[in-house]
PDB file of C-alpha atoms in Angstrom:
ATOM      1  CA  MET A   1     -11.402 -10.392   8.740  1.00 33.00           C
ATOM      2  CA  ARG A   2      -8.105  -9.043   7.935  1.00 35.00           C
ATOM      3  CA  ARG A   3      -6.978  -5.617   7.940  1.00 37.00           C
ATOM      4  CA  LEU A   4      -6.403  -3.899   4.734  1.00 39.00           C
ATOM      5  CA  PHE A   5      -3.529  -2.342   3.368  1.00 40.00           C
ATOM      6  CA  PRO A   6      -3.196   0.246   0.984  1.00 44.00           C
ATOM      7  CA  LEU A   7      -0.912  -1.930  -2.137  1.00 40.00           C
ATOM      8  CA  ALA A   8       1.101   0.615  -2.295  1.00 41.00           C
ATOM      9  CA  LEU A   9       1.815   0.641   1.638  1.00 43.00           C
ATOM     10  CA  LEU A  10       2.382  -3.286   1.022  1.00 39.00           C
ATOM     11  CA  LEU A  11       4.958  -2.837  -1.560  1.00 37.00           C
ATOM     12  CA  ALA A  12       7.149  -0.449   0.535  1.00 39.00           C
ATOM     13  CA  SER A  13       7.285  -2.774   3.769  1.00 38.00           C
ATOM     14  CA  SER A  14       9.980  -4.110   5.139  1.00 36.00           C
ATOM     15  CA  ALA A  15      10.396  -7.600   5.827  1.00 38.00           C
ATOM     16  CA  PHE A  16       9.179  -6.391   9.695  1.00 39.00           C
ATOM     17  CA  GLY A  17       6.152  -5.285   8.068  1.00 55.00           C
ATOM     18  CA  GLN A  18       6.684  -1.402   8.556  1.00 70.00           C
ATOM     19  CA  PRO A  19       6.825   1.297   5.842  1.00 81.00           C
ATOM     20  CA  ASN A  20      10.493   1.939   4.479  1.00 92.00           C
ATOM     21  CA  TRP A  21       9.826   5.650   4.227  1.00 95.00           C
ATOM     22  CA  GLU A  22      13.242   6.485   3.252  1.00 94.00           C
ATOM     23  CA  ASN A  23      12.588   4.258  -0.395  1.00 95.00           C
ATOM     24  CA  VAL A  24       9.421   6.194  -1.413  1.00 97.00           C
ATOM     25  CA  GLU A  25       9.713   8.831  -4.127  1.00 97.00           C
ATOM     26  CA  ILE A  26       7.235  11.780  -4.545  1.00 98.00           C
ATOM     27  CA  LYS A  27       7.058  12.219  -7.880  1.00 98.00           C
ATOM     28  CA  ALA A  28       4.853  15.013  -9.798  1.00 98.00           C
ATOM     29  CA  GLU A  29       3.071  15.019 -12.934  1.00 98.00           C
ATOM     30  CA  LYS A  30       1.926  18.137 -14.159  1.00 98.00           C
ATOM     31  CA  VAL A  31      -2.104  17.796 -15.241  1.00 98.00           C
ATOM     32  CA  ALA A  32      -3.262  20.645 -16.289  1.00 98.00           C
ATOM     33  CA  GLY A  33      -3.624  24.680 -15.542  1.00 97.00           C
ATOM     34  CA  THR A  34      -2.068  25.117 -12.312  1.00 97.00           C
ATOM     35  CA  VAL A  35      -3.315  21.448 -11.424  1.00 98.00           C
ATOM     36  CA  TYR A  36      -0.318  18.613 -10.480  1.00 98.00           C
ATOM     37  CA  MET A  37      -0.790  15.140  -9.246  1.00 98.00           C
ATOM     38  CA  LEU A  38       1.776  13.515  -6.831  1.00 98.00           C
ATOM     39  CA  THR A  39       2.262  10.229  -6.313  1.00 98.00           C
ATOM     40  CA  GLY A  40       4.319   8.234  -3.594  1.00 97.00           C
ATOM     41  CA  LEU A  41       2.845   5.785  -0.900  1.00 96.00           C
ATOM     42  CA  GLY A  42      -0.753   6.501  -0.160  1.00 96.00           C
ATOM     43  CA  GLY A  43      -3.635   8.268  -2.199  1.00 98.00           C
ATOM     44  CA  ASN A  44      -2.728  10.487  -5.038  1.00 98.00           C
ATOM     45  CA  ILE A  45      -2.373  14.046  -4.231  1.00 98.00           C
ATOM     46  CA  GLY A  46      -3.783  17.174  -6.146  1.00 98.00           C
ATOM     47  CA  VAL A  47      -2.224  20.306  -6.186  1.00 98.00           C
ATOM     48  CA  SER A  48      -2.953  23.607  -7.243  1.00 98.00           C
ATOM     49  CA  ALA A  49       0.362  25.792  -7.518  1.00 98.00           C
ATOM     50  CA  GLY A  50      -0.101  29.509  -8.661  1.00 97.00           C
ATOM     51  CA  GLU A  51       0.626  33.005  -7.318  1.00 97.00           C
ATOM     52  CA  ASP A  52      -1.950  32.840  -4.312  1.00 98.00           C
ATOM     53  CA  GLY A  53       0.099  29.703  -2.848  1.00 98.00           C
ATOM     54  CA  ILE A  54      -0.687  26.237  -2.780  1.00 98.00           C
ATOM     55  CA  VAL A  55      -3.657  23.889  -2.192  1.00 98.00           C
ATOM     56  CA  ILE A  56      -3.400  20.574  -2.133  1.00 98.00           C
ATOM     57  CA  VAL A  57      -5.805  17.719  -2.498  1.00 98.00           C
ATOM     58  CA  ASP A  58      -4.862  14.685   0.476  1.00 98.00           C
ATOM     59  CA  ASP A  59      -1.370  14.251   2.001  1.00 98.00           C
ATOM     60  CA  GLN A  60      -0.832  10.637   1.986  1.00 98.00           C
ATOM     61  CA  TYR A  61       1.289   9.854   5.839  1.00 97.00           C
ATOM     62  CA  ALA A  62       3.026  11.658   8.195  1.00 96.00           C
ATOM     63  CA  PRO A  63       6.730  10.301   7.676  1.00 97.00           C
ATOM     64  CA  LEU A  64       6.400  11.330   4.074  1.00 98.00           C
ATOM     65  CA  ALA A  65       5.507  15.573   5.035  1.00 97.00           C
ATOM     66  CA  PRO A  66       9.487  16.156   4.381  1.00 97.00           C
ATOM     67  CA  LYS A  67       9.331  14.707   0.776  1.00 98.00           C
ATOM     68  CA  ILE A  68       5.870  16.313   0.188  1.00 98.00           C
ATOM     69  CA  ARG A  69       7.055  19.458   0.974  1.00 98.00           C
ATOM     70  CA  GLU A  70       9.868  19.280  -1.420  1.00 98.00           C
ATOM     71  CA  ALA A  71       7.810  18.132  -4.174  1.00 98.00           C
ATOM     72  CA  LEU A  72       6.069  21.600  -4.009  1.00 98.00           C
ATOM     73  CA  ARG A  73       8.857  23.421  -3.585  1.00 98.00           C
ATOM     74  CA  ALA A  74      10.335  22.338  -6.466  1.00 98.00           C
ATOM     75  CA  ILE A  75       6.770  22.935  -8.332  1.00 98.00           C
ATOM     76  CA  MET A  76       6.395  26.793  -7.001  1.00 97.00           C
ATOM     77  CA  ASP A  77       8.041  27.670  -3.840  1.00 97.00           C
ATOM     78  CA  LYS A  78       4.964  29.371  -2.551  1.00 97.00           C
ATOM     79  CA  PRO A  79       3.471  28.891   1.002  1.00 97.00           C
ATOM     80  CA  LEU A  80       0.972  26.325   1.887  1.00 98.00           C
ATOM     81  CA  LYS A  81      -2.444  27.617   1.731  1.00 98.00           C
ATOM     82  CA  PHE A  82      -5.287  24.884   1.906  1.00 98.00           C
ATOM     83  CA  ILE A  83      -5.202  21.215   2.453  1.00 98.00           C
ATOM     84  CA  ILE A  84      -8.667  19.275   1.260  1.00 98.00           C
ATOM     85  CA  ASN A  85      -9.333  16.009   2.622  1.00 98.00           C
ATOM     86  CA  THR A  86     -11.687  13.610   0.219  1.00 98.00           C
ATOM     87  CA  HIS A  87     -12.192  11.262   2.779  1.00 98.00           C
ATOM     88  CA  TYR A  88     -11.095   9.967   6.411  1.00 98.00           C
ATOM     89  CA  HIS A  89      -8.561   6.980   5.376  1.00 97.00           C
ATOM     90  CA  GLY A  90      -5.375   7.513   6.718  1.00 96.00           C
ATOM     91  CA  ASP A  91      -3.509   7.010   3.429  1.00 97.00           C
ATOM     92  CA  HIS A  92      -5.002  10.217   2.436  1.00 98.00           C
ATOM     93  CA  THR A  93      -5.162  12.184   5.783  1.00 98.00           C
ATOM     94  CA  GLY A  94      -1.892  11.319   7.511  1.00 97.00           C
ATOM     95  CA  GLY A  95      -0.073  13.929   7.003  1.00 98.00           C
ATOM     96  CA  ASN A  96      -2.609  16.087   8.302  1.00 98.00           C
ATOM     97  CA  ALA A  97      -0.194  15.749  11.295  1.00 96.00           C
ATOM     98  CA  ALA A  98       2.540  17.619  10.141  1.00 97.00           C
ATOM     99  CA  LEU A  99       1.263  19.484   7.059  1.00 98.00           C
ATOM    100  CA  GLY A 100      -1.772  21.000   9.464  1.00 96.00           C
ATOM    101  CA  ARG A 101       0.867  23.079  11.198  1.00 95.00           C
ATOM    102  CA  GLU A 102       1.171  25.399   7.864  1.00 97.00           C
ATOM    103  CA  ALA A 103      -2.178  25.545   6.820  1.00 98.00           C
ATOM    104  CA  PRO A 104      -5.905  24.913   7.549  1.00 98.00           C
ATOM    105  CA  ILE A 105      -7.197  21.461   6.693  1.00 98.00           C
ATOM    106  CA  LEU A 106     -11.017  21.217   4.712  1.00 98.00           C
ATOM    107  CA  ALA A 107     -13.194  18.236   4.533  1.00 98.00           C
ATOM    108  CA  HIS A 108     -16.700  17.119   4.873  1.00 98.00           C
ATOM    109  CA  HIS A 109     -18.379  17.060   8.687  1.00 98.00           C
ATOM    110  CA  ASN A 110     -18.371  12.904   8.443  1.00 98.00           C
ATOM    111  CA  THR A 111     -14.360  12.992   7.354  1.00 98.00           C
ATOM    112  CA  ARG A 112     -13.955  14.840  10.814  1.00 98.00           C
ATOM    113  CA  LYS A 113     -16.173  12.850  13.189  1.00 97.00           C
ATOM    114  CA  ARG A 114     -14.821   9.791  12.004  1.00 97.00           C
ATOM    115  CA  LEU A 115     -11.232  11.025  12.230  1.00 98.00           C
ATOM    116  CA  ALA A 116     -12.645  12.281  16.073  1.00 97.00           C
ATOM    117  CA  ALA A 117     -14.097   9.303  16.953  1.00 96.00           C
ATOM    118  CA  GLY A 118     -11.909   6.343  15.661  1.00 95.00           C
ATOM    119  CA  THR A 119     -13.013   3.683  13.080  1.00 93.00           C
ATOM    120  CA  ARG A 120     -13.496  -0.014  13.095  1.00 88.00           C
ATOM    121  CA  ARG A 121     -13.406  -2.381   9.840  1.00 82.00           C
ATOM    122  CA  GLY A 122     -13.743  -6.143  10.813  1.00 80.00           C
ATOM    123  CA  THR A 123     -11.756  -6.908  13.581  1.00 81.00           C
ATOM    124  CA  SER A 124      -9.421  -3.643  13.047  1.00 85.00           C
ATOM    125  CA  SER A 125      -9.581  -0.593  14.606  1.00 90.00           C
ATOM    126  CA  VAL A 126      -8.227   3.070  14.336  1.00 91.00           C
ATOM    127  CA  PRO A 127      -8.151   5.168  17.797  1.00 95.00           C
ATOM    128  CA  PRO A 128      -9.147   8.737  17.818  1.00 96.00           C
ATOM    129  CA  ALA A 129      -7.061  10.981  15.470  1.00 96.00           C
ATOM    130  CA  ALA A 130      -5.055  13.262  17.328  1.00 95.00           C
ATOM    131  CA  LYS A 131      -5.912  16.897  17.455  1.00 95.00           C
ATOM    132  CA  GLU A 132      -3.843  18.546  14.621  1.00 94.00           C
ATOM    133  CA  VAL A 133      -4.802  15.716  12.730  1.00 97.00           C
ATOM    134  CA  LEU A 134      -8.427  17.027  12.148  1.00 98.00           C
ATOM    135  CA  PRO A 135     -10.202  19.526  10.089  1.00 98.00           C
ATOM    136  CA  ILE A 136     -10.810  22.715  11.041  1.00 97.00           C
ATOM    137  CA  VAL A 137     -13.091  23.793   8.819  1.00 98.00           C
ATOM    138  CA  THR A 138     -16.177  21.551   7.941  1.00 98.00           C
ATOM    139  CA  PHE A 139     -18.711  21.434   5.338  1.00 98.00           C
ATOM    140  CA  ASP A 140     -22.039  19.687   4.331  1.00 97.00           C
ATOM    141  CA  SER A 141     -22.607  19.781   0.633  1.00 97.00           C
ATOM    142  CA  SER A 142     -20.209  21.715  -1.119  1.00 98.00           C
ATOM    143  CA  LEU A 143     -17.651  24.337  -0.099  1.00 98.00           C
ATOM    144  CA  SER A 144     -15.330  26.290  -3.110  1.00 98.00           C
ATOM    145  CA  ILE A 145     -12.234  27.798  -2.345  1.00 97.00           C
ATOM    146  CA  HIS A 146     -10.983  31.252  -4.884  1.00 98.00           C
ATOM    147  CA  VAL A 147      -7.030  30.993  -5.329  1.00 97.00           C
ATOM    148  CA  ASN A 148      -4.824  30.550  -8.383  1.00 97.00           C
ATOM    149  CA  GLY A 149      -6.952  32.521 -11.224  1.00 95.00           C
ATOM    150  CA  GLU A 150     -10.183  29.651 -10.228  1.00 96.00           C
ATOM    151  CA  GLU A 151     -12.948  27.991  -8.420  1.00 98.00           C
ATOM    152  CA  ILE A 152     -11.446  25.132  -6.308  1.00 98.00           C
ATOM    153  CA  ARG A 153     -15.182  23.158  -5.510  1.00 98.00           C
ATOM    154  CA  ALA A 154     -15.167  20.566  -3.192  1.00 98.00           C
ATOM    155  CA  VAL A 155     -18.568  18.624  -3.336  1.00 98.00           C
ATOM    156  CA  HIS A 156     -19.987  15.803  -1.042  1.00 98.00           C
ATOM    157  CA  PHE A 157     -20.873  12.664  -2.719  1.00 98.00           C
ATOM    158  CA  PRO A 158     -22.664  10.263   0.033  1.00 93.00           C
ATOM    159  CA  SER A 159     -22.485   6.721   0.688  1.00 95.00           C
ATOM    160  CA  GLY A 160     -19.493   5.724  -1.995  1.00 97.00           C
ATOM    161  CA  HIS A 161     -16.637   5.048  -0.805  1.00 98.00           C
ATOM    162  CA  THR A 162     -17.274   6.052   2.602  1.00 98.00           C
ATOM    163  CA  ASP A 163     -20.035   8.453   3.940  1.00 97.00           C
ATOM    164  CA  GLY A 164     -17.524  11.559   3.774  1.00 98.00           C
ATOM    165  CA  ASP A 165     -16.531  11.551   0.437  1.00 98.00           C
ATOM    166  CA  VAL A 166     -15.712  14.763  -1.617  1.00 98.00           C
ATOM    167  CA  VAL A 167     -14.944  15.084  -5.505  1.00 98.00           C
ATOM    168  CA  ILE A 168     -12.638  18.144  -5.971  1.00 98.00           C
ATOM    169  CA  PHE A 169     -13.393  20.662  -9.483  1.00 98.00           C
ATOM    170  CA  PHE A 170     -10.662  22.581 -10.513  1.00 98.00           C
ATOM    171  CA  THR A 171     -13.209  24.240 -12.632  1.00 97.00           C
ATOM    172  CA  SER A 172     -10.632  26.173 -14.606  1.00 97.00           C
ATOM    173  CA  ALA A 173      -8.039  23.795 -15.284  1.00 98.00           C
ATOM    174  CA  ASN A 174     -10.516  21.462 -16.103  1.00 98.00           C
ATOM    175  CA  VAL A 175      -9.682  18.485 -13.635  1.00 98.00           C
ATOM    176  CA  VAL A 176     -11.494  16.675 -11.326  1.00 98.00           C
ATOM    177  CA  HIS A 177      -9.665  14.806  -8.250  1.00 99.00           C
ATOM    178  CA  MET A 178     -12.082  11.588  -7.425  1.00 98.00           C
ATOM    179  CA  GLY A 179     -10.437  10.390  -3.995  1.00 98.00           C
ATOM    180  CA  ASP A 180     -10.557   6.971  -3.548  1.00 98.00           C
ATOM    181  CA  ASP A 181     -14.472   7.283  -5.251  1.00 98.00           C
ATOM    182  CA  PHE A 182     -12.135   5.870  -8.721  1.00 98.00           C
ATOM    183  CA  PHE A 183      -9.538   3.680  -8.142  1.00 98.00           C
ATOM    184  CA  ASN A 184      -8.014   3.747 -11.750  1.00 98.00           C
ATOM    185  CA  GLY A 185      -7.791  -0.171 -13.341  1.00 97.00           C
ATOM    186  CA  ARG A 186      -8.498  -2.152 -10.093  1.00 97.00           C
ATOM    187  CA  PHE A 187     -11.121  -3.251  -7.649  1.00 98.00           C
ATOM    188  CA  PRO A 188     -12.093  -0.284  -5.392  1.00 97.00           C
ATOM    189  CA  LEU A 189     -12.003  -1.140  -1.512  1.00 96.00           C
ATOM    190  CA  ILE A 190     -15.690   0.225  -0.473  1.00 97.00           C
ATOM    191  CA  ASP A 191     -15.736   0.629   3.273  1.00 97.00           C
ATOM    192  CA  TRP A 192     -19.449  -0.636   4.238  1.00 95.00           C
ATOM    193  CA  GLU A 193     -18.681  -0.035   7.869  1.00 95.00           C
ATOM    194  CA  ASN A 194     -18.167   3.070   7.646  1.00 96.00           C
ATOM    195  CA  GLY A 195     -20.697   4.482   5.551  1.00 96.00           C
ATOM    196  CA  GLY A 196     -19.687   3.039   2.039  1.00 97.00           C
ATOM    197  CA  SER A 197     -22.220   1.418  -0.876  1.00 97.00           C
ATOM    198  CA  VAL A 198     -21.749  -0.106  -4.088  1.00 97.00           C
ATOM    199  CA  THR A 199     -25.136   1.419  -5.205  1.00 97.00           C
ATOM    200  CA  GLY A 200     -24.272   4.753  -4.007  1.00 98.00           C
ATOM    201  CA  LEU A 201     -20.762   4.895  -5.617  1.00 98.00           C
ATOM    202  CA  ILE A 202     -22.606   3.636  -8.638  1.00 98.00           C
ATOM    203  CA  ALA A 203     -24.889   6.486  -8.608  1.00 98.00           C
ATOM    204  CA  ASN A 204     -22.523   8.923  -7.593  1.00 98.00           C
ATOM    205  CA  ILE A 205     -20.143   8.113 -10.659  1.00 98.00           C
ATOM    206  CA  ASP A 206     -22.904   7.775 -12.896  1.00 98.00           C
ATOM    207  CA  LYS A 207     -23.928  11.370 -11.608  1.00 98.00           C
ATOM    208  CA  ILE A 208     -20.376  12.997 -12.076  1.00 98.00           C
ATOM    209  CA  LEU A 209     -19.873  11.361 -15.487  1.00 98.00           C
ATOM    210  CA  GLY A 210     -23.127  13.671 -16.272  1.00 98.00           C
ATOM    211  CA  MET A 211     -21.285  16.539 -14.966  1.00 97.00           C
ATOM    212  CA  ILE A 212     -17.681  17.015 -16.347  1.00 98.00           C
ATOM    213  CA  PRO A 213     -16.830  17.658 -19.983  1.00 98.00           C
ATOM    214  CA  ASP A 214     -15.461  14.782 -22.531  1.00 98.00           C
ATOM    215  CA  ASP A 215     -11.919  16.268 -22.654  1.00 98.00           C
ATOM    216  CA  VAL A 216     -11.529  16.367 -18.431  1.00 98.00           C
ATOM    217  CA  LYS A 217      -8.378  15.296 -16.867  1.00 98.00           C
ATOM    218  CA  ILE A 218      -9.360  13.055 -13.792  1.00 99.00           C
ATOM    219  CA  ILE A 219      -6.965  12.256 -11.067  1.00 99.00           C
ATOM    220  CA  PRO A 220      -8.013   9.100  -9.260  1.00 98.00           C
ATOM    221  CA  GLY A 221      -7.276   8.220  -5.495  1.00 98.00           C
ATOM    222  CA  HIS A 222      -5.192   5.253  -6.921  1.00 98.00           C
ATOM    223  CA  GLY A 223      -3.962   4.895 -10.147  1.00 97.00           C
ATOM    224  CA  PRO A 224      -2.642   6.691 -12.873  1.00 98.00           C
ATOM    225  CA  LEU A 225      -3.845  10.075 -14.257  1.00 98.00           C
ATOM    226  CA  ALA A 226      -7.367   9.193 -16.257  1.00 98.00           C
ATOM    227  CA  GLU A 227      -9.570  10.612 -18.747  1.00 98.00           C
ATOM    228  CA  LYS A 228     -13.227  10.435 -19.186  1.00 98.00           C
ATOM    229  CA  ALA A 229     -13.344   6.985 -20.684  1.00 98.00           C
ATOM    230  CA  ALA A 230     -11.529   5.699 -17.805  1.00 98.00           C
ATOM    231  CA  LEU A 231     -14.260   6.090 -15.537  1.00 98.00           C
ATOM    232  CA  GLN A 232     -17.102   5.350 -17.513  1.00 98.00           C
ATOM    233  CA  ARG A 233     -15.363   1.642 -17.882  1.00 98.00           C
ATOM    234  CA  TYR A 234     -14.524   1.824 -14.050  1.00 98.00           C
ATOM    235  CA  LEU A 235     -18.966   2.711 -13.799  1.00 98.00           C
ATOM    236  CA  THR A 236     -19.213  -0.312 -16.131  1.00 98.00           C
ATOM    237  CA  MET A 237     -17.456  -2.809 -14.350  1.00 98.00           C
ATOM    238  CA  LEU A 238     -18.776  -1.819 -10.895  1.00 98.00           C
ATOM    239  CA  ARG A 239     -22.262  -1.957 -12.387  1.00 98.00           C
ATOM    240  CA  GLU A 240     -21.859  -5.733 -14.352  1.00 98.00           C
ATOM    241  CA  THR A 241     -19.771  -7.044 -11.191  1.00 98.00           C
ATOM    242  CA  SER A 242     -22.630  -5.930  -9.079  1.00 98.00           C
ATOM    243  CA  ALA A 243     -25.296  -7.471 -11.003  1.00 98.00           C
ATOM    244  CA  VAL A 244     -23.332 -10.780 -11.197  1.00 98.00           C
ATOM    245  CA  ILE A 245     -22.993 -10.891  -7.210  1.00 98.00           C
ATOM    246  CA  ALA A 246     -26.666 -10.017  -6.771  1.00 97.00           C
ATOM    247  CA  ALA A 247     -27.618 -12.950  -8.785  1.00 98.00           C
ATOM    248  CA  ALA A 248     -25.684 -14.829  -6.938  1.00 97.00           C
ATOM    249  CA  LYS A 249     -27.106 -13.746  -3.452  1.00 96.00           C
ATOM    250  CA  LYS A 250     -30.679 -14.166  -4.934  1.00 97.00           C
ATOM    251  CA  ALA A 251     -29.669 -17.893  -5.665  1.00 97.00           C
ATOM    252  CA  GLY A 252     -28.738 -18.310  -2.166  1.00 97.00           C
ATOM    253  CA  LYS A 253     -24.839 -18.671  -2.722  1.00 97.00           C
ATOM    254  CA  THR A 254     -22.122 -17.679   0.209  1.00 97.00           C
ATOM    255  CA  VAL A 255     -19.353 -16.034  -0.248  1.00 97.00           C
ATOM    256  CA  GLU A 256     -17.367 -19.061  -0.548  1.00 97.00           C
ATOM    257  CA  GLN A 257     -19.368 -20.481  -2.952  1.00 98.00           C
ATOM    258  CA  ALA A 258     -19.168 -17.618  -5.336  1.00 98.00           C
ATOM    259  CA  ARG A 259     -15.141 -17.537  -4.750  1.00 98.00           C
ATOM    260  CA  GLU A 260     -15.357 -21.392  -5.754  1.00 98.00           C
ATOM    261  CA  GLU A 261     -17.629 -20.564  -8.950  1.00 98.00           C
ATOM    262  CA  LYS A 262     -15.039 -18.199  -9.632  1.00 98.00           C
ATOM    263  CA  VAL A 263     -18.290 -15.852 -10.776  1.00 98.00           C
ATOM    264  CA  LEU A 264     -16.237 -12.434 -11.528  1.00 98.00           C
ATOM    265  CA  ALA A 265     -13.614 -14.239 -13.737  1.00 98.00           C
ATOM    266  CA  ARG A 266     -14.291 -12.161 -16.924  1.00 97.00           C
ATOM    267  CA  TRP A 267     -13.170  -9.309 -14.806  1.00 98.00           C
ATOM    268  CA  GLU A 268     -10.121 -10.878 -13.163  1.00 97.00           C
ATOM    269  CA  GLU A 269      -7.828  -8.261 -14.502  1.00 97.00           C
ATOM    270  CA  TRP A 270      -9.405  -5.831 -12.294  1.00 98.00           C
ATOM    271  CA  GLY A 271      -8.315  -7.371  -9.065  1.00 97.00           C
ATOM    272  CA  LYS A 272      -3.965  -7.317  -9.477  1.00 86.00           C
ATOM    273  CA  GLN A 273      -3.747  -4.904  -7.127  1.00 86.00           C
ATOM    274  CA  SER A 274      -4.516  -4.297  -3.419  1.00 88.00           C
ATOM    275  CA  ILE A 275      -8.369  -5.517  -3.674  1.00 96.00           C
ATOM    276  CA  THR A 276      -7.989  -9.602  -5.290  1.00 97.00           C
ATOM    277  CA  THR A 277     -10.906 -10.587  -7.119  1.00 98.00           C
ATOM    278  CA  ASP A 278     -11.476 -12.812  -3.793  1.00 97.00           C
ATOM    279  CA  ARG A 279     -11.249  -9.722  -1.721  1.00 97.00           C
ATOM    280  CA  PHE A 280     -14.118  -7.970  -4.048  1.00 98.00           C
ATOM    281  CA  ILE A 281     -16.225 -10.581  -4.010  1.00 98.00           C
ATOM    282  CA  GLU A 282     -17.126 -10.254  -0.490  1.00 97.00           C
ATOM    283  CA  ILE A 283     -17.011  -6.512  -0.333  1.00 97.00           C
ATOM    284  CA  LEU A 284     -20.059  -6.807  -3.241  1.00 97.00           C
ATOM    285  CA  TYR A 285     -21.659  -9.409  -0.904  1.00 97.00           C
ATOM    286  CA  ASN A 286     -21.365  -6.397   2.218  1.00 95.00           C
ATOM    287  CA  ALA A 287     -21.228  -3.033   0.432  1.00 91.00           C
ATOM    288  CA  ARG A 288     -25.154  -2.871  -0.160  1.00 88.00           C
TER     289      ARG A 288
END
């Protein structure tokens, strides 16, 4: 099985397959209240900037740390107070190596565990992370930070994208950062070898939809800023595609047969990013 790279990393790669960090632009978008979204290369970064300082959710890759700092200063020239990781994947935690020197890193227990131990996906492996990458504050079910006039609440939703996923609720701003539990407008990666589950992901999103108001703003792990209707469409897609694959498996069809029969052709538009339709069929066959 080939190693999976985020779409942004593929697009930014040079002819030699390495990211061209110089060409990456970190862009800031105001979301609501004190909250902004930074896009660049890797997972979307959530930002709360106010009188108490700056809190960020995820931090992309270490070579982008200077550009991330510059983007944060352009929003507000305040110190970095906290870093929250939504899960362990390197396009969300790579910046820990540099930015973790400036502020404590917070994450679920399983995120630290997988970073510290190293992980495998298929034939690819990621070695144990350096000490400075590891979260220094971990939690089980939830954790709250009270800064910038609001409660920033991190809540663990188990067995979705990974087994360490946390969703971040900016309670006063009415903004939610979903991490990679939400790929807006595209098929997701479900890391079944590291605790991910399609049934768990569906259950988690269904629960979150019941928790958030209709006028909420949602920062996805990947893709553009979203509203609640986009998350509902995403959930519908997951339910329908997983039902199709469950029926194919029950009929004794292999992954290859499902691909040849184009069983997910109806959802082809979702497969035009890093996770193609053929790849998503494989994910659904494995990510129970």
